[in-house]
Amino acid sequence: MASANCRCSRMVYVGNIAFNATEEEARGACELIGPVLSMRLATDAATGKRKGYAFVEYADDATAQSACRNLQGHLLRGRPLRVGLADSDRARRRKGEHEPVGLEDAIHAASLVSGRPPAASITRLLATASRHHLRTMATFESMGAEACKALKEQVPGLAEAMEQVQHLLDMAAADDAAEEARRKKRVASAAEESDDQRAKLRKVEDGGKAAVRPILPCF
């Protein structure tokens, strides 16, 4: 059972947020369940545009679980929100560079796509792709904004597929960041434990020195 004091159990993923919804509106919807400690709306690093989902932190895991039950399907600007515990979405084994991302991740990425959902055949295909293959697919965007726009208009489903690819890459980046944070925490913990052991050893050694008193000659 996750502790009520564990931050990961208080974090909620909120998806399918309308792009024309303000941050205040999104926060207001989440606060229907309880006070929101923090809220992070995901944005594209290059363009600053919103990606349609956010991570919300509540005061405790009970409130977060209530949000999962009661906010799921809640309409915000005409779009039903998709809500789940962030740790259930993000806390999974980190995939290798050349491993398939898997159907679970591909389906989750499809749920984040704005507008028309990608075809099921595209989702199954992307599930077999590795991070390396996804990055290769994403280089399509290097053709230039005008060329990309024209091609997406001419090829049905291409725009949704490329957005799904980008969501998968964002998820992979989030996994990498979480793994790096865990690694740093392990290193810090090991260093702290080592410092404690050295301090205890010095204390024992100092105590032994204090116990050995020099024998003074008698006159």
Short mmCIF file of C-alpha atoms in Angstrom, two decimals:
data_model
loop_
_atom_site.label_atom_id
_atom_site.label_comp_id
_atom_site.label_asym_id
_atom_site.label_seq_id
_atom_site.Cartn_x
_atom_site.Cartn_y
_atom_site.Cartn_z
CA MET A 1 0.00 0.00 0.00
CA ALA A 2 1.30 3.46 -0.86
CA SER A 3 1.82 5.67 2.15
CA ALA A 4 -0.27 8.82 2.44
CA ASN A 5 3.04 10.65 2.85
CA CYS A 6 4.47 9.26 -0.41
CA ARG A 7 4.41 12.05 -2.98
CA CYS A 8 3.98 9.65 -5.93
CA SER A 9 0.66 8.35 -4.51
CA ARG A 10 -0.68 11.92 -4.36
CA MET A 11 0.15 12.75 -7.99
CA VAL A 12 -2.65 12.47 -10.55
CA TYR A 13 -2.39 12.45 -14.32
CA VAL A 14 -5.14 14.52 -16.00
CA GLY A 15 -5.38 14.07 -19.75
CA ASN A 16 -7.53 15.18 -22.70
CA ILE A 17 -7.48 18.80 -21.49
CA ALA A 18 -8.91 21.12 -24.15
CA PHE A 19 -6.20 23.32 -25.65
CA ASN A 20 -8.41 26.40 -25.27
CA ALA A 21 -8.94 25.74 -21.55
CA THR A 22 -7.03 28.11 -19.28
CA GLU A 23 -4.80 26.91 -16.47
CA GLU A 24 -7.28 28.43 -14.01
CA GLU A 25 -10.11 26.39 -15.54
CA ALA A 26 -8.09 23.18 -15.37
CA ARG A 27 -7.07 23.86 -11.79
CA GLY A 28 -10.66 24.75 -10.90
CA ALA A 29 -11.88 21.41 -12.22
CA CYS A 30 -9.26 19.57 -10.17
CA GLU A 31 -10.10 21.57 -7.06
CA LEU A 32 -13.67 20.28 -7.21
CA ILE A 33 -12.21 17.21 -5.49
CA GLY A 34 -9.98 18.97 -2.97
CA PRO A 35 -7.15 21.50 -2.54
CA VAL A 36 -4.45 21.28 -5.22
CA LEU A 37 -0.90 21.57 -3.88
CA SER A 38 0.72 21.87 -7.29
CA MET A 39 -0.18 21.57 -10.96
CA ARG A 40 2.09 21.25 -13.98
CA LEU A 41 0.64 21.62 -17.47
CA ALA A 42 2.83 19.81 -20.01
CA THR A 43 4.08 22.02 -22.84
CA ASP A 44 6.23 21.50 -25.91
CA ALA A 45 9.77 22.61 -25.16
CA ALA A 46 10.30 24.04 -28.65
CA THR A 47 6.99 25.81 -29.27
CA GLY A 48 5.60 26.34 -25.78
CA LYS A 49 2.28 24.88 -26.90
CA ARG A 50 0.34 22.77 -24.46
CA LYS A 51 0.23 19.01 -24.90
CA GLY A 52 -3.22 18.51 -23.42
CA TYR A 53 -2.34 16.90 -20.10
CA ALA A 54 -1.14 17.85 -16.63
CA PHE A 55 0.21 16.38 -13.40
CA VAL A 56 -1.68 17.43 -10.29
CA GLU A 57 -0.59 16.95 -6.68
CA TYR A 58 -3.19 16.58 -3.92
CA ALA A 59 -2.71 16.67 -0.15
CA ASP A 60 -3.01 12.89 0.32
CA ASP A 61 -3.53 9.67 -1.56
CA ALA A 62 -7.21 9.40 -0.56
CA THR A 63 -7.98 12.69 -2.32
CA ALA A 64 -5.94 11.62 -5.34
CA GLN A 65 -7.89 8.37 -5.58
CA SER A 66 -11.14 10.31 -5.25
CA ALA A 67 -10.03 12.48 -8.18
CA CYS A 68 -9.46 9.34 -10.26
CA ARG A 69 -13.01 8.19 -9.55
CA ASN A 70 -14.88 11.49 -9.72
CA LEU A 71 -12.99 13.53 -12.33
CA GLN A 72 -12.86 10.74 -14.90
CA GLY A 73 -15.14 11.85 -17.74
CA HIS A 74 -15.71 15.31 -16.26
CA LEU A 75 -16.34 17.75 -19.13
CA LEU A 76 -13.95 20.66 -19.45
CA ARG A 77 -14.64 22.88 -22.45
CA GLY A 78 -16.65 20.03 -23.94
CA ARG A 79 -13.94 17.37 -23.61
CA PRO A 80 -14.09 14.49 -21.08
CA LEU A 81 -11.05 14.39 -18.83
CA ARG A 82 -9.01 11.21 -18.52
CA VAL A 83 -7.69 10.77 -15.00
CA GLY A 84 -5.44 8.25 -13.30
CA LEU A 85 -2.78 8.01 -10.61
CA ALA A 86 0.47 9.33 -12.08
CA ASP A 87 2.50 6.51 -10.53
CA SER A 88 0.33 3.90 -12.28
CA ASP A 89 1.00 5.66 -15.60
CA ARG A 90 4.70 6.44 -15.08
CA ALA A 91 6.04 3.90 -12.59
CA ARG A 92 6.92 1.03 -14.85
CA ARG A 93 10.13 -0.61 -15.91
CA ARG A 94 12.29 1.70 -17.96
CA LYS A 95 12.51 0.51 -21.56
CA GLY A 96 15.85 0.08 -23.31
CA GLU A 97 16.80 2.11 -26.36
CA HIS A 98 16.08 -0.78 -28.73
CA GLU A 99 13.18 -2.47 -26.89
CA PRO A 100 9.59 -2.14 -28.19
CA VAL A 101 7.70 0.53 -26.25
CA GLY A 102 4.78 -1.88 -25.84
CA LEU A 103 1.05 -1.74 -26.42
CA GLU A 104 0.25 -0.19 -23.01
CA ASP A 105 2.39 2.88 -23.73
CA ALA A 106 1.15 3.13 -27.32
CA ILE A 107 -2.48 3.10 -26.18
CA HIS A 108 -1.74 5.68 -23.50
CA ALA A 109 -0.04 7.93 -26.07
CA ALA A 110 -3.04 7.52 -28.39
CA SER A 111 -5.34 8.77 -25.62
CA LEU A 112 -3.33 12.00 -25.46
CA VAL A 113 -3.70 12.83 -29.14
CA SER A 114 -5.83 15.89 -29.75
CA GLY A 115 -8.76 15.62 -32.14
CA ARG A 116 -9.44 12.32 -33.88
CA PRO A 117 -7.81 9.29 -32.21
CA PRO A 118 -5.15 7.48 -34.26
CA ALA A 119 -6.19 4.29 -36.06
CA ALA A 120 -5.82 1.09 -34.02
CA SER A 121 -3.48 -0.28 -36.68
CA ILE A 122 -1.13 2.70 -36.14
CA THR A 123 -1.17 2.15 -32.38
CA ARG A 124 -0.31 -1.54 -32.84
CA LEU A 125 2.51 -0.62 -35.22
CA LEU A 126 3.99 1.97 -32.87
CA ALA A 127 3.80 -0.53 -30.00
CA THR A 128 6.43 -2.60 -31.81
CA ALA A 129 8.75 0.38 -32.35
CA SER A 130 11.72 1.13 -30.11
CA ARG A 131 12.78 4.53 -28.84
CA HIS A 132 15.44 4.56 -31.54
CA HIS A 133 12.84 3.96 -34.25
CA LEU A 134 10.53 6.62 -32.79
CA ARG A 135 13.31 9.21 -32.87
CA THR A 136 13.94 8.31 -36.50
CA MET A 137 10.24 8.80 -37.26
CA ALA A 138 10.28 12.16 -35.48
CA THR A 139 12.98 13.45 -37.86
CA PHE A 140 10.12 13.84 -40.33
CA GLU A 141 9.55 17.19 -38.66
CA SER A 142 13.00 18.36 -39.84
CA MET A 143 11.59 18.77 -43.35
CA GLY A 144 10.35 22.20 -42.32
CA ALA A 145 7.03 23.54 -41.05
CA GLU A 146 5.46 24.19 -44.47
CA ALA A 147 6.46 20.82 -45.95
CA CYS A 148 5.26 18.98 -42.85
CA LYS A 149 1.95 20.79 -42.89
CA ALA A 150 1.38 20.04 -46.57
CA LEU A 151 2.24 16.37 -46.16
CA LYS A 152 0.01 15.99 -43.10
CA GLU A 153 -2.87 17.52 -45.05
CA GLN A 154 -2.34 15.12 -47.95
CA VAL A 155 -1.84 11.91 -45.96
CA PRO A 156 -4.88 10.97 -43.81
CA GLY A 157 -3.95 10.11 -40.22
CA LEU A 158 -0.33 11.26 -40.53
CA ALA A 159 -0.75 14.26 -38.23
CA GLU A 160 -2.32 12.11 -35.48
CA ALA A 161 0.36 9.41 -35.90
CA MET A 162 3.19 11.95 -35.58
CA GLU A 163 1.59 13.46 -32.48
CA GLN A 164 1.33 9.97 -31.00
CA VAL A 165 5.03 9.41 -31.74
CA GLN A 166 5.91 12.65 -29.94
CA HIS A 167 3.83 11.67 -26.90
CA LEU A 168 5.71 8.34 -26.75
CA LEU A 169 9.04 10.17 -26.87
CA ASP A 170 7.85 12.54 -24.12
CA MET A 171 6.89 9.56 -21.99
CA ALA A 172 10.31 8.00 -22.59
CA ALA A 173 11.99 11.26 -21.56
CA ALA A 174 9.89 11.35 -18.38
CA ASP A 175 10.94 7.77 -17.60
CA ASP A 176 14.60 8.72 -18.09
CA ALA A 177 14.22 11.74 -15.81
CA ALA A 178 12.53 9.64 -13.12
CA GLU A 179 15.27 6.99 -13.35
CA GLU A 180 17.98 9.66 -13.07
CA ALA A 181 16.25 11.12 -10.01
CA ARG A 182 16.11 7.65 -8.42
CA ARG A 183 19.81 7.10 -9.23
CA LYS A 184 20.80 10.40 -7.61
CA LYS A 185 18.71 9.53 -4.56
CA ARG A 186 20.46 6.14 -4.27
CA VAL A 187 23.89 7.79 -4.58
CA ALA A 188 23.03 10.42 -1.96
CA SER A 189 21.64 7.75 0.36
CA ALA A 190 24.77 5.59 -0.05
CA ALA A 191 27.02 8.60 0.61
CA GLU A 192 25.04 9.51 3.73
CA GLU A 193 25.23 5.95 5.01
CA SER A 194 28.98 5.91 4.37
CA ASP A 195 29.42 9.18 6.27
CA ASP A 196 27.44 7.76 9.19
CA GLN A 197 29.62 4.65 9.26
CA ARG A 198 32.81 6.74 9.21
CA ALA A 199 31.48 8.93 12.02
CA LYS A 200 30.68 5.87 14.13
CA LEU A 201 34.12 4.40 13.44
CA ARG A 202 35.83 7.64 14.48
CA LYS A 203 33.75 7.70 17.64
CA VAL A 204 34.81 4.14 18.50
CA GLU A 205 38.47 4.93 17.76
CA ASP A 206 38.36 8.14 19.81
CA GLY A 207 36.76 6.25 22.68
CA GLY A 208 39.52 3.64 22.59
CA LYS A 209 42.21 6.30 22.67
CA ALA A 210 40.57 7.97 25.64
CA ALA A 211 40.51 4.65 27.53
CA VAL A 212 44.28 4.16 27.17
CA ARG A 213 45.88 6.44 29.79
CA PRO A 214 49.64 6.80 30.03
CA ILE A 215 51.28 5.21 33.12
CA LEU A 216 53.13 7.92 35.04
CA PRO A 217 56.33 7.00 36.92
CA CYS A 218 56.22 7.00 40.74
CA PHE A 219 58.76 9.08 42.69
#
